[in-house]
Amino acid sequence: RLVEDDHPLEDYQSGVPRWCSGCGDNAVLAAVQRLCRDENLRPEKLAFVSGIGCASRFPHYMRTYGFHGIHGRALPIAEGVKMARPDLHVFVNTGDGDCCSIGAAHWLHAIRYNMNMTVVLHDNHVYGLTKKQVSPTSPKGLKSNTTPHGAYLDAMNPLTVTLGVTNVSFVAQAVDWIPEAVYAVIRAAFHHKGFSFVRIVQRCPEFLPNMWDAWLRDPEKTLLLEHDDGISFSPGLQRIYKNRQAHDPSDIHRAREIASCIDPVPVGILFRDENVPCYEDVREAGTPRSLDMVKTGLEAELDKFT
Ligand code: SF4
């Protein structure tokens, strides 16, 4: 096929996913492949990077460039790819253990660096690949192989953590059981220039089979976030999910309030700031201005003594 041809879905598909039936990873894969087709992205211009965990098999199922890395290190690998090849669209697929535990320090600094990439946190609230241990986002009280009497700590909230870091530029959330929303938030993230952080609240039917049942049964337990220039949910979805709220994604204080809610679970863009500079651009521009100012100040001080 010529690279400039329209690409059908099959051009992005590779192999048969080995995830469990009903696993949320399948919904994310379908949304991303559809996005690539709809945007007619050239497969050789795409790179998918992952660490370790169930979701980290993602690059194997994309017929693009990919790198299945080591535990917790998806983000620094992706940053290296982006530095070497700024022309590539870089996607990161990471899990709650990979991103929020082993890779937590990389996560915080990646937000601050604000490199142009789309990061999907597949949050299934448990270590699934290694057969059920608590992760930082596991609910308090969860019995697992590492917490036979139940997890002692409250769950970490990846949205509020991300929204608390300097230079945060894009935060969104979807739930795997609403495919339209998964697609919409990942598409919005792809179009944002900067570090686009998308958390997908995912089901793990293997180890936490009933965790989100109440949310599936009751549409009132989902809150769709609406705003003029963002995601427009279809009339069909709006008929089902009547619990909707207008939200200005430039309001970080309101975004933090919404982010801390799990019942109802918010879906949509929580925060977006198009004016945060990307690290690639800042670096390309040369010496940081603030350093010039420091030098100028120091030089002025030295001048007094010479
Ligand atoms: Fe998905 Fe859970 Fe199975 Fe892993 S163990 S593939 S997260 S359902």
PDB file of C-alpha atoms and ligand atoms in Angstrom:
ATOM      1  CA  ARG A   1       0.000   0.000   0.000  1.00  0.00           C
ATOM      2  CA  LEU A   2       1.136   3.558  -0.690  1.00  0.00           C
ATOM      3  CA  VAL A   3       1.633   5.477   2.531  1.00  0.00           C
ATOM      4  CA  GLU A   4      -0.689   8.286   1.479  1.00  0.00           C
ATOM      5  CA  ASP A   5      -3.600   5.908   0.703  1.00  0.00           C
ATOM      6  CA  ASP A   6      -6.610   5.789   2.952  1.00  0.00           C
ATOM      7  CA  HIS A   7      -5.967   3.122   5.545  1.00  0.00           C
ATOM      8  CA  PRO A   8      -8.691   0.633   6.479  1.00  0.00           C
ATOM      9  CA  LEU A   9      -8.918  -0.652  10.036  1.00  0.00           C
ATOM     10  CA  GLU A  10      -6.974  -3.803   9.166  1.00  0.00           C
ATOM     11  CA  ASP A  11      -3.867  -1.721   8.478  1.00  0.00           C
ATOM     12  CA  TYR A  12      -3.593  -1.029  12.207  1.00  0.00           C
ATOM     13  CA  GLN A  13      -4.548  -4.473  13.489  1.00  0.00           C
ATOM     14  CA  SER A  14      -2.009  -7.088  14.462  1.00  0.00           C
ATOM     15  CA  GLY A  15      -2.793 -10.466  15.955  1.00  0.00           C
ATOM     16  CA  VAL A  16      -5.625 -11.530  18.213  1.00  0.00           C
ATOM     17  CA  PRO A  17      -5.559  -9.864  21.638  1.00  0.00           C
ATOM     18  CA  ARG A  18      -4.889 -12.296  24.468  1.00  0.00           C
ATOM     19  CA  TRP A  19      -6.769 -10.297  27.067  1.00  0.00           C
ATOM     20  CA  CYS A  20      -9.600 -11.967  28.988  1.00  0.00           C
ATOM     21  CA  SER A  21     -13.067 -11.730  27.543  1.00  0.00           C
ATOM     22  CA  GLY A  22     -14.739  -8.547  28.763  1.00  0.00           C
ATOM     23  CA  CYS A  23     -11.441  -6.914  29.737  1.00  0.00           C
ATOM     24  CA  GLY A  24     -11.476  -3.126  29.362  1.00  0.00           C
ATOM     25  CA  ASP A  25      -8.255  -3.249  27.362  1.00  0.00           C
ATOM     26  CA  ASN A  26     -10.276  -4.504  24.381  1.00  0.00           C
ATOM     27  CA  ALA A  27     -12.422  -1.337  24.381  1.00  0.00           C
ATOM     28  CA  VAL A  28      -9.340   0.905  24.373  1.00  0.00           C
ATOM     29  CA  LEU A  29      -7.700  -1.052  21.552  1.00  0.00           C
ATOM     30  CA  ALA A  30     -10.845  -0.804  19.413  1.00  0.00           C
ATOM     31  CA  ALA A  31     -11.070   2.962  20.046  1.00  0.00           C
ATOM     32  CA  VAL A  32      -7.421   3.592  19.209  1.00  0.00           C
ATOM     33  CA  GLN A  33      -7.522   1.552  16.005  1.00  0.00           C
ATOM     34  CA  ARG A  34     -10.647   3.415  14.952  1.00  0.00           C
ATOM     35  CA  LEU A  35      -8.996   6.746  15.731  1.00  0.00           C
ATOM     36  CA  CYS A  36      -5.976   5.839  13.570  1.00  0.00           C
ATOM     37  CA  ARG A  37      -8.303   4.941  10.705  1.00  0.00           C
ATOM     38  CA  ASP A  38     -10.509   8.030  11.069  1.00  0.00           C
ATOM     39  CA  GLU A  39      -7.501  10.351  11.213  1.00  0.00           C
ATOM     40  CA  ASN A  40      -5.880   8.376   8.370  1.00  0.00           C
ATOM     41  CA  LEU A  41      -2.633   8.209  10.338  1.00  0.00           C
ATOM     42  CA  ARG A  42       0.253   6.629   8.530  1.00  0.00           C
ATOM     43  CA  PRO A  43       1.206   3.441  10.408  1.00  0.00           C
ATOM     44  CA  GLU A  44       4.912   4.186   9.991  1.00  0.00           C
ATOM     45  CA  LYS A  45       4.375   7.517  11.763  1.00  0.00           C
ATOM     46  CA  LEU A  46       2.971   5.898  14.918  1.00  0.00           C
ATOM     47  CA  ALA A  47       4.815   4.524  17.929  1.00  0.00           C
ATOM     48  CA  PHE A  48       3.120   2.762  20.832  1.00  0.00           C
ATOM     49  CA  VAL A  49       5.155   2.378  24.016  1.00  0.00           C
ATOM     50  CA  SER A  50       4.249   0.336  27.081  1.00  0.00           C
ATOM     51  CA  GLY A  51       5.753  -0.936  30.317  1.00  0.00           C
ATOM     52  CA  ILE A  52       4.616  -4.142  32.040  1.00  0.00           C
ATOM     53  CA  GLY A  53       1.117  -5.291  32.901  1.00  0.00           C
ATOM     54  CA  CYS A  54      -1.930  -6.642  31.093  1.00  0.00           C
ATOM     55  CA  ALA A  55      -2.373  -3.426  29.081  1.00  0.00           C
ATOM     56  CA  SER A  56       1.274  -3.406  28.138  1.00  0.00           C
ATOM     57  CA  ARG A  57       0.644  -5.950  25.397  1.00  0.00           C
ATOM     58  CA  PHE A  58      -0.976  -3.096  23.499  1.00  0.00           C
ATOM     59  CA  PRO A  59       1.932  -2.438  21.062  1.00  0.00           C
ATOM     60  CA  HIS A  60       1.772  -6.101  19.963  1.00  0.00           C
ATOM     61  CA  TYR A  61      -1.749  -5.556  18.652  1.00  0.00           C
ATOM     62  CA  MET A  62      -0.980  -2.417  16.656  1.00  0.00           C
ATOM     63  CA  ARG A  63       0.566  -2.799  13.205  1.00  0.00           C
ATOM     64  CA  THR A  64       2.795   0.219  13.827  1.00  0.00           C
ATOM     65  CA  TYR A  65       6.107   0.813  15.531  1.00  0.00           C
ATOM     66  CA  GLY A  66       6.018  -0.276  19.147  1.00  0.00           C
ATOM     67  CA  PHE A  67       8.166  -0.859  22.201  1.00  0.00           C
ATOM     68  CA  HIS A  68       7.142  -3.198  25.019  1.00  0.00           C
ATOM     69  CA  GLY A  69       9.405  -1.848  27.735  1.00  0.00           C
ATOM     70  CA  ILE A  70      10.200  -2.723  31.327  1.00  0.00           C
ATOM     71  CA  HIS A  71       8.093  -2.193  34.411  1.00  0.00           C
ATOM     72  CA  GLY A  72       7.328   1.435  35.173  1.00  0.00           C
ATOM     73  CA  ARG A  73       9.515   2.782  32.391  1.00  0.00           C
ATOM     74  CA  ALA A  74       7.041   3.358  29.569  1.00  0.00           C
ATOM     75  CA  LEU A  75       7.169   7.147  29.953  1.00  0.00           C
ATOM     76  CA  PRO A  76      10.953   7.684  29.839  1.00  0.00           C
ATOM     77  CA  ILE A  77      11.164   5.331  26.857  1.00  0.00           C
ATOM     78  CA  ALA A  78       8.408   7.296  25.116  1.00  0.00           C
ATOM     79  CA  GLU A  79      10.225  10.561  25.893  1.00  0.00           C
ATOM     80  CA  GLY A  80      13.372   9.151  24.310  1.00  0.00           C
ATOM     81  CA  VAL A  81      11.418   8.134  21.218  1.00  0.00           C
ATOM     82  CA  LYS A  82       9.887  11.597  20.988  1.00  0.00           C
ATOM     83  CA  MET A  83      13.255  13.342  21.396  1.00  0.00           C
ATOM     84  CA  ALA A  84      14.811  11.221  18.663  1.00  0.00           C
ATOM     85  CA  ARG A  85      11.816  11.266  16.328  1.00  0.00           C
ATOM     86  CA  PRO A  86       9.616  14.312  17.009  1.00  0.00           C
ATOM     87  CA  ASP A  87       7.725  13.578  13.783  1.00  0.00           C
ATOM     88  CA  LEU A  88       6.153  10.411  15.261  1.00  0.00           C
ATOM     89  CA  HIS A  89       2.800  10.343  17.038  1.00  0.00           C
ATOM     90  CA  VAL A  90       3.727   8.723  20.329  1.00  0.00           C
ATOM     91  CA  PHE A  91       1.148   6.837  22.407  1.00  0.00           C
ATOM     92  CA  VAL A  92       1.825   5.368  25.830  1.00  0.00           C
ATOM     93  CA  ASN A  93      -0.214   2.503  27.275  1.00  0.00           C
ATOM     94  CA  THR A  94       0.383   2.070  30.961  1.00  0.00           C
ATOM     95  CA  GLY A  95      -1.466   0.499  33.872  1.00  0.00           C
ATOM     96  CA  ASP A  96      -2.145   1.584  37.448  1.00  0.00           C
ATOM     97  CA  GLY A  97       0.797  -0.479  38.742  1.00  0.00           C
ATOM     98  CA  ASP A  98       3.108   0.527  35.914  1.00  0.00           C
ATOM     99  CA  CYS A  99       2.304   4.262  36.085  1.00  0.00           C
ATOM    100  CA  CYS A 100       1.197   4.988  39.641  1.00  0.00           C
ATOM    101  CA  SER A 101       3.487   2.624  41.573  1.00  0.00           C
ATOM    102  CA  ILE A 102       6.702   1.453  39.937  1.00  0.00           C
ATOM    103  CA  GLY A 103       6.792   4.330  37.464  1.00  0.00           C
ATOM    104  CA  ALA A 104       5.352   7.044  39.711  1.00  0.00           C
ATOM    105  CA  ALA A 105       8.417   9.289  39.662  1.00  0.00           C
ATOM    106  CA  HIS A 106       8.574   9.114  35.850  1.00  0.00           C
ATOM    107  CA  TRP A 107       4.875   9.960  35.718  1.00  0.00           C
ATOM    108  CA  LEU A 108       5.245  13.181  37.737  1.00  0.00           C
ATOM    109  CA  HIS A 109       8.192  14.418  35.702  1.00  0.00           C
ATOM    110  CA  ALA A 110       6.585  13.471  32.396  1.00  0.00           C
ATOM    111  CA  ILE A 111       3.611  15.704  33.294  1.00  0.00           C
ATOM    112  CA  ARG A 112       6.003  18.563  34.092  1.00  0.00           C
ATOM    113  CA  TYR A 113       7.990  18.105  30.871  1.00  0.00           C
ATOM    114  CA  ASN A 114       4.734  18.226  28.884  1.00  0.00           C
ATOM    115  CA  MET A 115       6.090  16.424  25.819  1.00  0.00           C
ATOM    116  CA  ASN A 116       3.639  15.973  22.994  1.00  0.00           C
ATOM    117  CA  MET A 117       2.252  12.460  23.444  1.00  0.00           C
ATOM    118  CA  THR A 118      -1.003  10.682  24.249  1.00  0.00           C
ATOM    119  CA  VAL A 119      -0.888   8.700  27.480  1.00  0.00           C
ATOM    120  CA  VAL A 120      -3.610   6.185  28.294  1.00  0.00           C
ATOM    121  CA  LEU A 121      -3.754   4.951  31.865  1.00  0.00           C
ATOM    122  CA  HIS A 122      -5.587   1.603  31.784  1.00  0.00           C
ATOM    123  CA  ASP A 123      -6.778   1.673  35.401  1.00  0.00           C
ATOM    124  CA  ASN A 124      -8.178  -1.721  36.344  1.00  0.00           C
ATOM    125  CA  HIS A 125      -7.396  -1.151  40.062  1.00  0.00           C
ATOM    126  CA  VAL A 126      -5.352  -4.320  40.495  1.00  0.00           C
ATOM    127  CA  TYR A 127      -2.238  -6.127  39.308  1.00  0.00           C
ATOM    128  CA  GLY A 128      -3.882  -8.552  36.889  1.00  0.00           C
ATOM    129  CA  LEU A 129      -0.917  -9.973  34.995  1.00  0.00           C
ATOM    130  CA  THR A 130       0.636 -11.311  38.208  1.00  0.00           C
ATOM    131  CA  LYS A 131      -2.718 -12.667  39.449  1.00  0.00           C
ATOM    132  CA  LYS A 132      -4.210 -10.154  41.874  1.00  0.00           C
ATOM    133  CA  GLN A 133      -2.113  -8.008  44.104  1.00  0.00           C
ATOM    134  CA  VAL A 134      -3.194  -4.540  45.297  1.00  0.00           C
ATOM    135  CA  SER A 135      -2.163  -1.580  43.185  1.00  0.00           C
ATOM    136  CA  PRO A 136      -2.154   2.072  44.306  1.00  0.00           C
ATOM    137  CA  THR A 137      -5.674   2.513  42.915  1.00  0.00           C
ATOM    138  CA  SER A 138      -7.174  -0.599  44.543  1.00  0.00           C
ATOM    139  CA  PRO A 139     -10.145   0.197  46.774  1.00  0.00           C
ATOM    140  CA  LYS A 140      -9.630   0.138  50.528  1.00  0.00           C
ATOM    141  CA  GLY A 141     -10.486  -3.267  51.918  1.00  0.00           C
ATOM    142  CA  LEU A 142      -9.687  -5.212  48.737  1.00  0.00           C
ATOM    143  CA  LYS A 143      -8.575  -8.730  49.590  1.00  0.00           C
ATOM    144  CA  SER A 144      -5.723  -9.834  47.397  1.00  0.00           C
ATOM    145  CA  ASN A 145      -2.670 -12.072  47.433  1.00  0.00           C
ATOM    146  CA  THR A 146      -0.672  -9.322  49.126  1.00  0.00           C
ATOM    147  CA  THR A 147      -3.501  -8.085  51.382  1.00  0.00           C
ATOM    148  CA  PRO A 148      -5.352 -11.208  52.600  1.00  0.00           C
ATOM    149  CA  HIS A 149      -7.089  -9.153  55.322  1.00  0.00           C
ATOM    150  CA  GLY A 150      -7.988  -6.338  52.930  1.00  0.00           C
ATOM    151  CA  ALA A 151      -6.073  -3.280  51.695  1.00  0.00           C
ATOM    152  CA  TYR A 152      -5.445  -0.854  54.539  1.00  0.00           C
ATOM    153  CA  LEU A 153      -5.074   2.354  52.527  1.00  0.00           C
ATOM    154  CA  ASP A 154      -7.448   4.578  50.599  1.00  0.00           C
ATOM    155  CA  ALA A 155      -6.987   4.385  46.828  1.00  0.00           C
ATOM    156  CA  MET A 156      -4.791   6.909  45.077  1.00  0.00           C
ATOM    157  CA  ASN A 157      -6.658   9.125  42.607  1.00  0.00           C
ATOM    158  CA  PRO A 158      -4.554   9.422  39.411  1.00  0.00           C
ATOM    159  CA  LEU A 159      -6.604  12.387  38.174  1.00  0.00           C
ATOM    160  CA  THR A 160      -6.058  14.593  41.219  1.00  0.00           C
ATOM    161  CA  VAL A 161      -2.369  13.646  41.299  1.00  0.00           C
ATOM    162  CA  THR A 162      -1.941  14.640  37.641  1.00  0.00           C
ATOM    163  CA  LEU A 163      -3.883  17.852  38.170  1.00  0.00           C
ATOM    164  CA  GLY A 164      -1.552  18.785  40.994  1.00  0.00           C
ATOM    165  CA  VAL A 165       1.673  18.755  38.977  1.00  0.00           C
ATOM    166  CA  THR A 166       3.292  21.871  37.476  1.00  0.00           C
ATOM    167  CA  ASN A 167       2.681  22.231  33.728  1.00  0.00           C
ATOM    168  CA  VAL A 168      -0.277  19.838  33.572  1.00  0.00           C
ATOM    169  CA  SER A 169      -1.945  20.500  30.219  1.00  0.00           C
ATOM    170  CA  PHE A 170      -4.627  17.860  29.517  1.00  0.00           C
ATOM    171  CA  VAL A 171      -6.583  15.449  31.732  1.00  0.00           C
ATOM    172  CA  ALA A 172      -9.605  13.397  30.667  1.00  0.00           C
ATOM    173  CA  GLN A 173     -11.442  10.299  31.803  1.00  0.00           C
ATOM    174  CA  ALA A 174     -13.704   7.635  30.326  1.00  0.00           C
ATOM    175  CA  VAL A 175     -15.104   4.289  31.413  1.00  0.00           C
ATOM    176  CA  ASP A 176     -14.550   1.190  29.309  1.00  0.00           C
ATOM    177  CA  TRP A 177     -18.261   0.302  29.155  1.00  0.00           C
ATOM    178  CA  ILE A 178     -19.093   3.450  27.142  1.00  0.00           C
ATOM    179  CA  PRO A 179     -17.123   2.904  23.900  1.00  0.00           C
ATOM    180  CA  GLU A 180     -18.265   6.210  22.403  1.00  0.00           C
ATOM    181  CA  ALA A 181     -16.761   8.107  25.325  1.00  0.00           C
ATOM    182  CA  VAL A 182     -13.505   6.109  25.216  1.00  0.00           C
ATOM    183  CA  TYR A 183     -13.116   7.045  21.566  1.00  0.00           C
ATOM    184  CA  ALA A 184     -14.090  10.701  22.138  1.00  0.00           C
ATOM    185  CA  VAL A 185     -11.655  11.386  24.981  1.00  0.00           C
ATOM    186  CA  ILE A 186      -8.753   9.606  23.276  1.00  0.00           C
ATOM    187  CA  ARG A 187      -9.449  11.553  20.102  1.00  0.00           C
ATOM    188  CA  ALA A 188      -9.502  14.854  22.027  1.00  0.00           C
ATOM    189  CA  ALA A 189      -6.256  13.851  23.735  1.00  0.00           C
ATOM    190  CA  PHE A 190      -4.649  13.047  20.397  1.00  0.00           C
ATOM    191  CA  HIS A 191      -5.520  16.533  19.104  1.00  0.00           C
ATOM    192  CA  HIS A 192      -4.091  18.276  22.153  1.00  0.00           C
ATOM    193  CA  LYS A 193      -0.507  19.435  21.774  1.00  0.00           C
ATOM    194  CA  GLY A 194       1.246  18.369  24.943  1.00  0.00           C
ATOM    195  CA  PHE A 195       1.161  15.568  27.502  1.00  0.00           C
ATOM    196  CA  SER A 196      -2.414  14.320  27.203  1.00  0.00           C
ATOM    197  CA  PHE A 197      -3.330  12.131  30.139  1.00  0.00           C
ATOM    198  CA  VAL A 198      -6.398   9.935  29.719  1.00  0.00           C
ATOM    199  CA  ARG A 199      -7.513   7.645  32.509  1.00  0.00           C
ATOM    200  CA  ILE A 200      -9.775   4.803  31.452  1.00  0.00           C
ATOM    201  CA  VAL A 201     -11.663   3.291  34.353  1.00  0.00           C
ATOM    202  CA  GLN A 202     -11.549  -0.364  33.393  1.00  0.00           C
ATOM    203  CA  ARG A 203     -13.172  -3.571  34.453  1.00  0.00           C
ATOM    204  CA  CYS A 204     -11.055  -6.601  35.257  1.00  0.00           C
ATOM    205  CA  PRO A 205     -13.600  -9.441  34.992  1.00  0.00           C
ATOM    206  CA  GLU A 206     -10.957 -11.945  36.036  1.00  0.00           C
ATOM    207  CA  PHE A 207     -10.006 -10.521  39.435  1.00  0.00           C
ATOM    208  CA  LEU A 208     -12.552  -7.776  40.254  1.00  0.00           C
ATOM    209  CA  PRO A 209     -15.620  -9.140  38.477  1.00  0.00           C
ATOM    210  CA  ASN A 210     -18.341  -7.074  40.178  1.00  0.00           C
ATOM    211  CA  MET A 211     -16.556  -3.884  41.074  1.00  0.00           C
ATOM    212  CA  TRP A 212     -18.379  -1.611  38.610  1.00  0.00           C
ATOM    213  CA  ASP A 213     -21.704  -3.482  38.324  1.00  0.00           C
ATOM    214  CA  ALA A 214     -23.674  -0.723  40.087  1.00  0.00           C
ATOM    215  CA  TRP A 215     -22.310   1.854  37.626  1.00  0.00           C
ATOM    216  CA  LEU A 216     -23.281  -0.348  34.682  1.00  0.00           C
ATOM    217  CA  ARG A 217     -26.790  -0.836  35.996  1.00  0.00           C
ATOM    218  CA  ASP A 218     -27.522   2.799  36.877  1.00  0.00           C
ATOM    219  CA  PRO A 219     -26.796   5.495  34.248  1.00  0.00           C
ATOM    220  CA  GLU A 220     -27.241   8.156  36.952  1.00  0.00           C
ATOM    221  CA  LYS A 221     -23.902   7.022  38.390  1.00  0.00           C
ATOM    222  CA  THR A 222     -22.094   8.425  35.332  1.00  0.00           C
ATOM    223  CA  LEU A 223     -21.580  12.166  34.862  1.00  0.00           C
ATOM    224  CA  LEU A 224     -20.996  13.367  31.283  1.00  0.00           C
ATOM    225  CA  LEU A 225     -18.972  16.585  31.128  1.00  0.00           C
ATOM    226  CA  GLU A 226     -20.067  18.893  28.332  1.00  0.00           C
ATOM    227  CA  HIS A 227     -18.546  22.055  26.904  1.00  0.00           C
ATOM    228  CA  ASP A 228     -18.798  24.008  23.682  1.00  0.00           C
ATOM    229  CA  ASP A 229     -15.498  23.261  21.974  1.00  0.00           C
ATOM    230  CA  GLY A 230     -14.877  19.810  23.363  1.00  0.00           C
ATOM    231  CA  ILE A 231     -16.545  16.439  23.078  1.00  0.00           C
ATOM    232  CA  SER A 232     -20.088  16.304  21.783  1.00  0.00           C
ATOM    233  CA  PHE A 233     -21.811  13.160  22.912  1.00  0.00           C
ATOM    234  CA  SER A 234     -24.344  11.638  20.519  1.00  0.00           C
ATOM    235  CA  PRO A 235     -28.096  12.079  21.118  1.00  0.00           C
ATOM    236  CA  GLY A 236     -28.329   8.334  21.790  1.00  0.00           C
ATOM    237  CA  LEU A 237     -25.792   8.572  24.600  1.00  0.00           C
ATOM    238  CA  GLN A 238     -27.451  11.684  25.978  1.00  0.00           C
ATOM    239  CA  ARG A 239     -30.763   9.825  26.142  1.00  0.00           C
ATOM    240  CA  ILE A 240     -29.209   7.139  28.327  1.00  0.00           C
ATOM    241  CA  TYR A 241     -26.880   9.293  30.427  1.00  0.00           C
ATOM    242  CA  LYS A 242     -29.061  12.153  31.587  1.00  0.00           C
ATOM    243  CA  ASN A 243     -26.680  13.091  34.368  1.00  0.00           C
ATOM    244  CA  ARG A 244     -24.743  15.766  32.454  1.00  0.00           C
ATOM    245  CA  GLN A 245     -22.972  18.909  33.522  1.00  0.00           C
ATOM    246  CA  ALA A 246     -21.497  21.890  31.675  1.00  0.00           C
ATOM    247  CA  HIS A 247     -17.818  22.174  32.570  1.00  0.00           C
ATOM    248  CA  ASP A 248     -15.204  24.714  31.514  1.00  0.00           C
ATOM    249  CA  PRO A 249     -11.984  22.687  31.097  1.00  0.00           C
ATOM    250  CA  SER A 250      -9.811  25.765  31.630  1.00  0.00           C
ATOM    251  CA  ASP A 251     -10.996  25.879  35.273  1.00  0.00           C
ATOM    252  CA  ILE A 252      -8.408  23.816  37.130  1.00  0.00           C
ATOM    253  CA  HIS A 253     -10.033  24.297  40.537  1.00  0.00           C
ATOM    254  CA  ARG A 254     -13.350  22.906  39.318  1.00  0.00           C
ATOM    255  CA  ALA A 255     -11.464  20.152  37.463  1.00  0.00           C
ATOM    256  CA  ARG A 256      -9.875  19.095  40.761  1.00  0.00           C
ATOM    257  CA  GLU A 257     -13.262  18.994  42.462  1.00  0.00           C
ATOM    258  CA  ILE A 258     -14.758  16.878  39.687  1.00  0.00           C
ATOM    259  CA  ALA A 259     -11.692  14.613  39.609  1.00  0.00           C
ATOM    260  CA  SER A 260     -12.128  13.597  43.218  1.00  0.00           C
ATOM    261  CA  CYS A 261     -15.584  12.178  42.577  1.00  0.00           C
ATOM    262  CA  ILE A 262     -16.137   8.495  41.808  1.00  0.00           C
ATOM    263  CA  ASP A 263     -19.905   8.395  42.324  1.00  0.00           C
ATOM    264  CA  PRO A 264     -21.005   9.567  39.883  1.00  0.00           C
ATOM    265  CA  VAL A 265     -17.910   8.829  37.839  1.00  0.00           C
ATOM    266  CA  PRO A 266     -17.045  11.826  35.610  1.00  0.00           C
ATOM    267  CA  VAL A 267     -16.512  11.204  31.876  1.00  0.00           C
ATOM    268  CA  GLY A 268     -15.069  13.793  29.507  1.00  0.00           C
ATOM    269  CA  ILE A 269     -12.334  16.425  29.475  1.00  0.00           C
ATOM    270  CA  LEU A 270     -11.586  17.674  32.974  1.00  0.00           C
ATOM    271  CA  PHE A 271      -8.754  20.059  32.166  1.00  0.00           C
ATOM    272  CA  ARG A 272      -7.107  21.478  29.075  1.00  0.00           C
ATOM    273  CA  ASP A 273      -4.572  24.284  28.683  1.00  0.00           C
ATOM    274  CA  GLU A 274      -3.274  24.771  25.146  1.00  0.00           C
ATOM    275  CA  ASN A 275      -0.711  27.368  26.257  1.00  0.00           C
ATOM    276  CA  VAL A 276       1.641  25.185  28.291  1.00  0.00           C
ATOM    277  CA  PRO A 277       4.822  24.924  26.199  1.00  0.00           C
ATOM    278  CA  CYS A 278       6.031  21.461  25.182  1.00  0.00           C
ATOM    279  CA  TYR A 279       9.516  20.505  26.320  1.00  0.00           C
ATOM    280  CA  GLU A 280      10.577  19.787  22.731  1.00  0.00           C
ATOM    281  CA  ASP A 281       9.739  23.360  21.731  1.00  0.00           C
ATOM    282  CA  VAL A 282      11.295  24.958  24.798  1.00  0.00           C
ATOM    283  CA  ARG A 283      14.503  23.016  24.270  1.00  0.00           C
ATOM    284  CA  GLU A 284      14.571  23.821  20.566  1.00  0.00           C
ATOM    285  CA  ALA A 285      14.218  27.522  21.367  1.00  0.00           C
ATOM    286  CA  GLY A 286      17.530  27.470  23.274  1.00  0.00           C
ATOM    287  CA  THR A 287      18.584  29.004  26.602  1.00  0.00           C
ATOM    288  CA  PRO A 288      15.639  29.395  28.972  1.00  0.00           C
ATOM    289  CA  ARG A 289      14.697  33.004  29.501  1.00  0.00           C
ATOM    290  CA  SER A 290      14.631  32.661  33.273  1.00  0.00           C
ATOM    291  CA  LEU A 291      18.282  31.567  33.234  1.00  0.00           C
ATOM    292  CA  ASP A 292      19.154  34.692  31.252  1.00  0.00           C
ATOM    293  CA  MET A 293      17.478  36.723  33.935  1.00  0.00           C
ATOM    294  CA  VAL A 294      19.446  34.961  36.674  1.00  0.00           C
ATOM    295  CA  LYS A 295      22.672  35.589  34.784  1.00  0.00           C
ATOM    296  CA  THR A 296      21.756  39.206  34.253  1.00  0.00           C
ATOM    297  CA  GLY A 297      21.003  39.596  37.948  1.00  0.00           C
ATOM    298  CA  LEU A 298      24.287  37.955  38.925  1.00  0.00           C
ATOM    299  CA  GLU A 299      26.211  40.059  36.446  1.00  0.00           C
ATOM    300  CA  ALA A 300      24.621  43.186  37.868  1.00  0.00           C
ATOM    301  CA  GLU A 301      25.724  42.117  41.367  1.00  0.00           C
ATOM    302  CA  LEU A 302      29.250  41.365  40.182  1.00  0.00           C
ATOM    303  CA  ASP A 303      29.417  44.744  38.456  1.00  0.00           C
ATOM    304  CA  LYS A 304      29.147  46.410  41.854  1.00  0.00           C
ATOM    305  CA  PHE A 305      32.417  44.842  42.876  1.00  0.00           C
ATOM    306  CA  THR A 306      34.417  45.393  39.696  1.00  0.00           C
TER     307      THR A 306
HETATM  308 FE1  SF4 B   1      -7.897  -7.804  31.674  1.00  0.00          FE
HETATM  309 FE2  SF4 B   1      -7.941  -8.494  34.261  1.00  0.00          FE
HETATM  310 FE3  SF4 B   1      -7.663 -10.357  32.357  1.00  0.00          FE
HETATM  311 FE4  SF4 B   1      -5.680  -8.632  32.850  1.00  0.00          FE
HETATM  312  S1  SF4 B   1      -6.470 -10.193  34.255  1.00  0.00           S
HETATM  313  S2  SF4 B   1      -6.406  -9.262  30.819  1.00  0.00           S
HETATM  314  S3  SF4 B   1      -6.817  -6.759  33.351  1.00  0.00           S
HETATM  315  S4  SF4 B   1      -9.461  -9.040  32.702  1.00  0.00           S
END
